[in-house]
Tab-separated table of C-alpha atoms and ligand atoms in Angstrom:
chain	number	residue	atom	x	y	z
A	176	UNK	CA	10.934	28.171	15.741
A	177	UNK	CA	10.803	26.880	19.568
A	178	UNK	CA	9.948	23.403	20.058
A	179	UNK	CA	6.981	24.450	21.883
A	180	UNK	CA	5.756	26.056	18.722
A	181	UNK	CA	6.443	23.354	16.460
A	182	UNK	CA	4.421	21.167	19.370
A	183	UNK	CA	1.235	23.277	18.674
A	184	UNK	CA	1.415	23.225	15.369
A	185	UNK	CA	1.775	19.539	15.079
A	186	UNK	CA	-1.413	18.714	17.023
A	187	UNK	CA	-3.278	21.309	15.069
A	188	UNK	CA	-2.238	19.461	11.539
A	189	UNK	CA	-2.991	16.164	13.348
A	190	UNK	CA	-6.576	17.589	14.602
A	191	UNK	CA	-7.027	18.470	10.958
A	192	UNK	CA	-6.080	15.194	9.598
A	193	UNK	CA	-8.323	13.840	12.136
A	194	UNK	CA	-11.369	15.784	10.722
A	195	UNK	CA	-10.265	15.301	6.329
A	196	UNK	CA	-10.326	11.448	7.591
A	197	UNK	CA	-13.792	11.289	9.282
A	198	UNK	CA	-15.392	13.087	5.974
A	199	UNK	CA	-13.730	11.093	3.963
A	200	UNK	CA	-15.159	7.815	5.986
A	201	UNK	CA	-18.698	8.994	5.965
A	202	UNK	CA	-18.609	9.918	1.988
A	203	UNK	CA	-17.886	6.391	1.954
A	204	UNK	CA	-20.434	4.522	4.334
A	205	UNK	CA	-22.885	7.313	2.697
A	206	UNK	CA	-22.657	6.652	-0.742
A	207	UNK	CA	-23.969	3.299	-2.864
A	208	UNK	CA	-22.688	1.100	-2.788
A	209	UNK	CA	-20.618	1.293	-0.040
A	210	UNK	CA	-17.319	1.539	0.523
A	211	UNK	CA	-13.581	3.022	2.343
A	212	UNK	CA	-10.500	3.265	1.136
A	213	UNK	CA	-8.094	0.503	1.786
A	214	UNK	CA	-5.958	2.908	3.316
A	215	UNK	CA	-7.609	3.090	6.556
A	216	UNK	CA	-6.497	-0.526	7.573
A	217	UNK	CA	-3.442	0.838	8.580
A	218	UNK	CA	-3.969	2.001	12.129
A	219	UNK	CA	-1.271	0.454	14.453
A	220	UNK	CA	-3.240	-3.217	14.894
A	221	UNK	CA	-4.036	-2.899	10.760
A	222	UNK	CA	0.150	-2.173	10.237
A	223	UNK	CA	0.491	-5.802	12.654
A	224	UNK	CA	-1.941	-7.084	10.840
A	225	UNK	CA	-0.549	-6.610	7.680
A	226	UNK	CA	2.544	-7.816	8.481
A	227	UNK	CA	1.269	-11.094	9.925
A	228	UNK	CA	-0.133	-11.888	6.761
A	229	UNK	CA	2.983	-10.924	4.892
A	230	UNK	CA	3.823	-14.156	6.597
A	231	UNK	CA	0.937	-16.757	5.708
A	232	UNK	CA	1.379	-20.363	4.011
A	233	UNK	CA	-1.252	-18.579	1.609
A	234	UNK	CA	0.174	-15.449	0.832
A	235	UNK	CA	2.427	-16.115	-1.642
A	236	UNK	CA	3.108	-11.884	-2.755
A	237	UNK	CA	5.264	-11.009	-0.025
A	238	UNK	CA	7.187	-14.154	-0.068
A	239	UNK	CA	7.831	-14.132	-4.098
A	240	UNK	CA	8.679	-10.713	-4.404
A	241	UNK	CA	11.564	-10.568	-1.671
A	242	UNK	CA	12.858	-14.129	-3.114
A	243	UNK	CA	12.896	-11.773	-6.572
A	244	UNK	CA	14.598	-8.843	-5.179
A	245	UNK	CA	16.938	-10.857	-3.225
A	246	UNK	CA	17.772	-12.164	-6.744
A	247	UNK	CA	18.298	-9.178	-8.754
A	248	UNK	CA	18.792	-6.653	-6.573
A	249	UNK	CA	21.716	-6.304	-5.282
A	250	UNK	CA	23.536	-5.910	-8.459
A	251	UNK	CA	20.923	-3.501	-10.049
A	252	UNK	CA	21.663	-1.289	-6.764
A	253	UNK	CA	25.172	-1.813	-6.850
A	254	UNK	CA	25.295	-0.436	-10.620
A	255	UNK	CA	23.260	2.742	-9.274
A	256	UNK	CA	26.410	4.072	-8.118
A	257	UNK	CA	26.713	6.333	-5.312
A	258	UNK	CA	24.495	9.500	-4.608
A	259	UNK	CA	21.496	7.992	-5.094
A	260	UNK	CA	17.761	8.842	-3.345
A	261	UNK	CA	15.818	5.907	-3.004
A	262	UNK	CA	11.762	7.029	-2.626
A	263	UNK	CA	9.000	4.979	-1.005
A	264	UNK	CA	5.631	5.732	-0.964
A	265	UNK	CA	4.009	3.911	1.604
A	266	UNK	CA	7.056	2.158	3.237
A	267	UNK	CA	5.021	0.375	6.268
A	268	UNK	CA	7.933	-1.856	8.269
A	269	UNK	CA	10.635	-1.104	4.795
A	270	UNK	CA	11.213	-5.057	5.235
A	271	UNK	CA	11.915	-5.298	1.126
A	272	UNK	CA	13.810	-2.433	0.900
A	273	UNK	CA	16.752	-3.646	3.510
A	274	UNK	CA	17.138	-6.162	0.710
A	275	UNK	CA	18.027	-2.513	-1.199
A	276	UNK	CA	19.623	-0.778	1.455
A	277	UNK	CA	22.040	-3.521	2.077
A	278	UNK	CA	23.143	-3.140	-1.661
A	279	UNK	CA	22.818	0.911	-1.863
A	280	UNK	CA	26.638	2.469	-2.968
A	281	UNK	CA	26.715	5.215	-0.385
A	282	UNK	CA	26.329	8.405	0.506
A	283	UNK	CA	22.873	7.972	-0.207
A	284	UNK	CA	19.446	8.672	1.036
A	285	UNK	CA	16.022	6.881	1.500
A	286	UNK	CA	12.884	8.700	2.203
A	287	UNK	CA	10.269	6.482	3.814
A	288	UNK	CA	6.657	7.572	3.252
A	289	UNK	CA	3.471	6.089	5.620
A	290	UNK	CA	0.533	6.989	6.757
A	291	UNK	CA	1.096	4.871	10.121
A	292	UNK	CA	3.324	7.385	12.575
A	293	UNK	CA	4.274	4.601	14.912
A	294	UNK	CA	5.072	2.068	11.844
A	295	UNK	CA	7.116	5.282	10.027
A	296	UNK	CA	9.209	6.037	12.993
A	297	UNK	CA	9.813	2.787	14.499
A	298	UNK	CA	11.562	1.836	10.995
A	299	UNK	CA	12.885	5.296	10.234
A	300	UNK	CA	15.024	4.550	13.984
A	301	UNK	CA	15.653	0.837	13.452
A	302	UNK	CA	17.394	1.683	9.405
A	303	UNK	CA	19.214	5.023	11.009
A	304	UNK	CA	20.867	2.003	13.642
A	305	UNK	CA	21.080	-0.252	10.943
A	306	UNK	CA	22.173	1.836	8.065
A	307	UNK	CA	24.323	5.334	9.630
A	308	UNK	CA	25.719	6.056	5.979
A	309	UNK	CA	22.508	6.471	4.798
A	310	UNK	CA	20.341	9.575	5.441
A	311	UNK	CA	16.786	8.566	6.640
A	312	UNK	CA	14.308	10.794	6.035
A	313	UNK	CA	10.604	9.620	7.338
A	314	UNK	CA	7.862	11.691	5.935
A	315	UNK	CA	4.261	10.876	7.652
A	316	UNK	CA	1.671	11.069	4.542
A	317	UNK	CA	-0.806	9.980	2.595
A	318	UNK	CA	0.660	9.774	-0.719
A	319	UNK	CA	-2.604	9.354	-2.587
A	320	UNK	CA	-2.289	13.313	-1.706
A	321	UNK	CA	0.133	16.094	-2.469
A	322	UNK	CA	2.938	15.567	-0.164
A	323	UNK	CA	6.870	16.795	-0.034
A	324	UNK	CA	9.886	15.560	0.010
A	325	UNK	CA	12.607	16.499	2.673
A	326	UNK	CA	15.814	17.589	0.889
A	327	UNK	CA	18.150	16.528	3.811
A	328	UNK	CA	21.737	17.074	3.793
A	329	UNK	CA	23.224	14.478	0.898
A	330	UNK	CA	22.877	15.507	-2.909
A	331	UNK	CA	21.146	13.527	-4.877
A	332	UNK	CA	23.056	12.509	-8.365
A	333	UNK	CA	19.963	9.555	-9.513
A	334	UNK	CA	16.535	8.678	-8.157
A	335	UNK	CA	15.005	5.078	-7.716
A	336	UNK	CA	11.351	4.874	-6.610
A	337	UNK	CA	10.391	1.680	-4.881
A	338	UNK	CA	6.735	0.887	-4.919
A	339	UNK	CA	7.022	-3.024	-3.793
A	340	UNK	CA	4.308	-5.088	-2.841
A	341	UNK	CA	1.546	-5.076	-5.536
A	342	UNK	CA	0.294	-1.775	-3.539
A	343	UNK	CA	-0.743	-0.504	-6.783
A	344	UNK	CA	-3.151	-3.090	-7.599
A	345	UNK	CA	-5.039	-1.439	-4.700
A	346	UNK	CA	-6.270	1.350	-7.286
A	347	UNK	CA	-8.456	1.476	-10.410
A	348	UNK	CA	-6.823	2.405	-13.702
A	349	UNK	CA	-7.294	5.762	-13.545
A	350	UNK	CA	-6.127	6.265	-10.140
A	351	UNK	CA	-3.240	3.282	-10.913
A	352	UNK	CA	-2.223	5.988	-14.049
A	353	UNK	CA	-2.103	8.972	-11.938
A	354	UNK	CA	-0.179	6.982	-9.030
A	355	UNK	CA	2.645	5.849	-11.625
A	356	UNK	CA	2.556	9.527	-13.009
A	357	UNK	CA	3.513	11.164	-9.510
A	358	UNK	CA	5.888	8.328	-9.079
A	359	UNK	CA	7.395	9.308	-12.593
A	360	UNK	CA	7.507	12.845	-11.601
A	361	UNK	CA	9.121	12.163	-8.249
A	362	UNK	CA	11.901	9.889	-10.036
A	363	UNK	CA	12.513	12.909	-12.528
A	364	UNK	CA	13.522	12.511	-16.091
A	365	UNK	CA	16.660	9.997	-15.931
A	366	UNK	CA	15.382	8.308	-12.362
A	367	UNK	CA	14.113	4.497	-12.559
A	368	UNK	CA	10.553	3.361	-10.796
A	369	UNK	CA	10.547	-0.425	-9.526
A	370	UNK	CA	7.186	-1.393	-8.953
A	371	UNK	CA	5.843	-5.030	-7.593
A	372	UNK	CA	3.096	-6.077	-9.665
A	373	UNK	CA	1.118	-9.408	-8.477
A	374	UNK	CA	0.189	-11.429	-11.827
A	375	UNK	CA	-2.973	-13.231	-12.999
A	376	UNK	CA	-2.921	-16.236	-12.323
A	377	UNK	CA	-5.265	-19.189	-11.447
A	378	UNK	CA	-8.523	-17.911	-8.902
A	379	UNK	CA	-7.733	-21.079	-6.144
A	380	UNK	CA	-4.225	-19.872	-5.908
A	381	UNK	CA	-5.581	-16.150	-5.542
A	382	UNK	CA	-8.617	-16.410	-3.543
A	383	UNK	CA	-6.781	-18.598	-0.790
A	384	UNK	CA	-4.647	-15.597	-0.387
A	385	UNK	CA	-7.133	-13.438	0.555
A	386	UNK	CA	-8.863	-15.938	2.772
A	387	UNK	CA	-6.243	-17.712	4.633
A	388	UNK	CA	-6.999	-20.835	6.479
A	389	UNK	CA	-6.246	-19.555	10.076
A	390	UNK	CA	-8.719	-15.656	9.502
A	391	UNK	CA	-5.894	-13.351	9.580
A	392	UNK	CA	-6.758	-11.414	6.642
A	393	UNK	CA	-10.714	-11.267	8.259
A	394	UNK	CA	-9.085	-9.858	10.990
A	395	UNK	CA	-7.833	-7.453	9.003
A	396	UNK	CA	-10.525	-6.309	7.065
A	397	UNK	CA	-12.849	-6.792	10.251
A	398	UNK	CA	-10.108	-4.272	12.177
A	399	UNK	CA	-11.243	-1.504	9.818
A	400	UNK	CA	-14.538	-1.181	11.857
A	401	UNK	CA	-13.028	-1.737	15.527
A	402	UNK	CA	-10.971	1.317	14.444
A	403	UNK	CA	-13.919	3.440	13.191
A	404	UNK	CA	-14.968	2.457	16.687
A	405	UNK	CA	-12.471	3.236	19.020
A	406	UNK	CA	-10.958	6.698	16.867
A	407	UNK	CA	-13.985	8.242	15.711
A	408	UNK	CA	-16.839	6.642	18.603
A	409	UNK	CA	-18.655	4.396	16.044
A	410	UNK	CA	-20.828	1.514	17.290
A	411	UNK	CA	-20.069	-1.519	14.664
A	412	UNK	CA	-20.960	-4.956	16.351
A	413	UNK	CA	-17.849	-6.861	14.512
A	414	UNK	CA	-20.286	-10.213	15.250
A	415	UNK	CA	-22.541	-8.826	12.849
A	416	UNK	CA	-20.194	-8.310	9.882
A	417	UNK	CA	-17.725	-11.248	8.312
A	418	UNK	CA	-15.187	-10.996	5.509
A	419	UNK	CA	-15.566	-12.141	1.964
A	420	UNK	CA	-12.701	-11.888	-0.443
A	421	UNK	CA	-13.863	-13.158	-4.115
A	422	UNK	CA	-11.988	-13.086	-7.251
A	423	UNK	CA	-13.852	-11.347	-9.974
A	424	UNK	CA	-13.206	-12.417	-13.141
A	425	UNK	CA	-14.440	-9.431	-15.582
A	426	UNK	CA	-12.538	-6.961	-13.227
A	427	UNK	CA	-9.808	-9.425	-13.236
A	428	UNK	CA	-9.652	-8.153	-9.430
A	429	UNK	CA	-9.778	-9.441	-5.254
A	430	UNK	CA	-12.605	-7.270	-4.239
A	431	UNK	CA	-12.359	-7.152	-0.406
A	432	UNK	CA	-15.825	-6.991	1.327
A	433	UNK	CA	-17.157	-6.553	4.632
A	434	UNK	CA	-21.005	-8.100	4.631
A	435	UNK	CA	-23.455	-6.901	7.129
A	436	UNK	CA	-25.381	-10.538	8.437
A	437	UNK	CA	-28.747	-9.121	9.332
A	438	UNK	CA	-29.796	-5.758	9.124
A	439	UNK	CA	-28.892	-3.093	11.431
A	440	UNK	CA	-28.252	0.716	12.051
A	441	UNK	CA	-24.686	2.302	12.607
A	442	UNK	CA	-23.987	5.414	14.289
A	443	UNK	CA	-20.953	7.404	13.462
A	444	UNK	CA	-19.615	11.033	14.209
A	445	UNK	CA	-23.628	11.877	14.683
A	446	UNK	CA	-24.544	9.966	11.030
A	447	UNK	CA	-27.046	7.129	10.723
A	448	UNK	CA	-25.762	4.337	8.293
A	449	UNK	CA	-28.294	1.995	7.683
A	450	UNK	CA	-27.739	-1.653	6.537
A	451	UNK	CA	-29.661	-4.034	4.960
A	452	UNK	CA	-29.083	-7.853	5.677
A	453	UNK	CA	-26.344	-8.913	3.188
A	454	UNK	CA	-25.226	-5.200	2.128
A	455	UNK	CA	-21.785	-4.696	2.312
A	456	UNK	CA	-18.877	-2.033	2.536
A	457	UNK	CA	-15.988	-2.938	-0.472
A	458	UNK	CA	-12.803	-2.058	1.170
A	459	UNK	CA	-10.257	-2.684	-0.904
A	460	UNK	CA	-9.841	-4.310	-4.486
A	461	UNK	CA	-6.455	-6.268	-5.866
A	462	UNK	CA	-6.267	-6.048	-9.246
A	463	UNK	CA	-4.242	-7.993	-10.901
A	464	UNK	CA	-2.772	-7.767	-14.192
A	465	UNK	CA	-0.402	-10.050	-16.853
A	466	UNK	CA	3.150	-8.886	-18.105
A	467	UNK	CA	1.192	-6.923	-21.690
A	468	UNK	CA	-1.462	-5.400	-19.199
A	469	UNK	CA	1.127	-4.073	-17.056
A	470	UNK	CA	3.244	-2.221	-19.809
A	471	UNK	CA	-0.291	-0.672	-21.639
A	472	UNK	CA	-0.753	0.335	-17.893
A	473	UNK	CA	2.760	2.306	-17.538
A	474	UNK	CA	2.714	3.475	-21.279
A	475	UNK	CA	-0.581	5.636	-20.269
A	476	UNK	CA	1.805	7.391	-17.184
A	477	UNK	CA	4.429	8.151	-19.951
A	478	UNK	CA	6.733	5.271	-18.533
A	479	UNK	CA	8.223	2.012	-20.602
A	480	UNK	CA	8.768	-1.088	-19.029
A	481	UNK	CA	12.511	-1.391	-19.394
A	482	UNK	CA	13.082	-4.882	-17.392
A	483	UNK	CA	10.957	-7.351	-15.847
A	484	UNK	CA	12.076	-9.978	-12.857
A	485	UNK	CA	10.049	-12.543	-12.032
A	486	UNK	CA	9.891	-15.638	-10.434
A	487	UNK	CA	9.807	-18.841	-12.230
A	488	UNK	CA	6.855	-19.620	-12.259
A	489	UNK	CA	5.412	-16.162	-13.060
A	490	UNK	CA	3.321	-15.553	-9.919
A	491	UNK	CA	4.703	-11.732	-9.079
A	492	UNK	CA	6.605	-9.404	-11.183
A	493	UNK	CA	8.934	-6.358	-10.722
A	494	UNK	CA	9.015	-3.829	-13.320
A	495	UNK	CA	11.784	-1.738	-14.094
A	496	UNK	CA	10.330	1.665	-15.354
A	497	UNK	CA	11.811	4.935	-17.046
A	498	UNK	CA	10.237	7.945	-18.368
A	499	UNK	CA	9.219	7.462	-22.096
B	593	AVJ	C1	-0.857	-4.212	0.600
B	593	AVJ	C2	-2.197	-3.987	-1.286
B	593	AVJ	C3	-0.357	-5.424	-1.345
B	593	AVJ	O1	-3.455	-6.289	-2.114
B	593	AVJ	O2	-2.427	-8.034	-1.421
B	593	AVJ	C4	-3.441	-8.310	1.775
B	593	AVJ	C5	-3.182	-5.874	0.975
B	593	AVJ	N1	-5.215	-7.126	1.607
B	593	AVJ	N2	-4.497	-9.067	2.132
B	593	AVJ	C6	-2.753	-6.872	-1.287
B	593	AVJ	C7	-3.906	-7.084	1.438
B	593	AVJ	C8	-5.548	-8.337	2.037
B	593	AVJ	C9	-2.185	-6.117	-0.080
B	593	AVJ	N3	-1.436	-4.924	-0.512
């Protein structure tokens, strides 16, 4: 195929992406209550965004987990042997996985999935610097839908799928069963999952996460809607919306919010959203589980819990998972 071709073809899929995403957005705003999907924070600002709370006094996840991998890793890679494919859905910056990377017996290869092109490729260049015995292979997707997996030149003898960062918190149980089930499949029958799982823990400690001191995460939440505005022509007034972040108890969740402050109409790709004072749009929700929730959670994908790391004082977990 001529690069011209390929060229075309790329815009056309992008177009198309461009078009799934708007539906997707008004189902959302359109149905009651309201809501999007938390993956739609990760525009190019969102992706920043992210990563400057990654770095908050508050935001103890990010902080924990790496202290935990930095821990155990290394010699849980080392033991991999060579040969092995290391999968990552939703890799954003791949900050935690260097921690793998620097430990990975090679030849190997990583495959790096996002949903943020810029974020994707500016890491997929800075590892293939960083790392040239290990074959990078960036795949741009949503992997909430079917998506494959580049073969690339190096054979793969084992499979480790990394799914750091309490990402799957971000899904109900169903969703959070099916999610470990693709993950499962994509390891294959003697491959290993290691998945970051935030604990329960006390709701002070939790909700100052989610509502940091200096407004970082209301920035982004509140960057949701100045994308909606600028990518698909909405007209949200962001001084008429504010972030609110509670912890709720019976869902043992962070439910994300974005509360309208008066009531007001919203237009968007020729809809009408109408809002009343107070009404809100739930972007994302946290959950959070303890160490027996977690492993009834992974039985239902068909996966055991065969190691847990933690830190000492049991704020985050990473599970080591194999097929039942
Ligand atoms: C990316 C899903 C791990 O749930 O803590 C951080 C996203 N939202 N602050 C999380 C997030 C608000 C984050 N995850």
């Amino acid at each position: 195929m001529s690069p011209n071709r390929a060229a075309v073809s790329f815009t056309r899929a992008a177009a198309h992406a461009g078009d799934r995403l708007l539906d997707e957005i008004l189902a959302g705003l359109t149905a009651q209550p309201k809501f999007l999907y938390p993956k739609f924070f990760y525009d190019e600002r969102g992706s920043i965004l992210f990563d400057a709370i990654c770095e908050l006094p508050e935001y103890y996840l990010t902080r924990t987990e790496t202290a935990i991998l930095s821990e155990r890793a290394p010699s849980f890679m080392r033991a991999l042997g060579p040969g092995l494919r290391l999968i990552e859905p939703g890799s954003g910056s791949s900050a935690k996985t260097r921690i793998l990377l620097d430990a990975m017996q090679t030849p190997a290869s990583y495959v790096c999935v996002d949903i943020s092109r810029s974020h994707l490729m500016a890491a997929a260049q800075a590892l293939t610097a960083r790392y040239p015995q290990v074959e990078i292979l960036p795949v741009c997707a949503d992997f909430t839908q079917p998506f494959e997996i580049p073969e690339g030149t190096t054979p793969a003898q084992s499979r480790l799928v990394f799914f750091p960062g309490s990402t799957i918190g971000n899904f109900d149980r169903d969703e959070a069963v099916a999610l470990l089930a693709m993950m499962r499949d994509l390891a294959g029958m003697d491959g290993r999952l290691l998945v970051g799982a935030d604990l329960r823990k006390s709701p002070r400690i939790l909700e100052a996460a989610y509502n940091d001191a200096a407004g970082v995460t209301a920035s982004f939440n509140l960057n949701l809607l100045a994308r909606l505005n600028h990518e698909f022509g909405a007209d949200f007034d962001l001084d008429a919306f504010v972030h609110r972040a509670p912890w709720v108890e019976e869902e043992s969740r962070i439910e994300m919010h974005l509360v309208s402050t008066r009531r007001q109409t919203v237009h968007i790709g020729g809809t009408e959203i109408g809002f009343e004072d107070g009404e809100s749009i739930w972007t994302e929700s946290c959950h959070k589980y303890d160490r027996v929730q977690f492993s009834a959670l992974a039985r239902e994908a068909g996966l055991d819990v065969i190691d847990v790391w933690t830190d000492r004082e049991e704020r985050f977990s990473v599970q080591l998972l194999a097929t039942i």
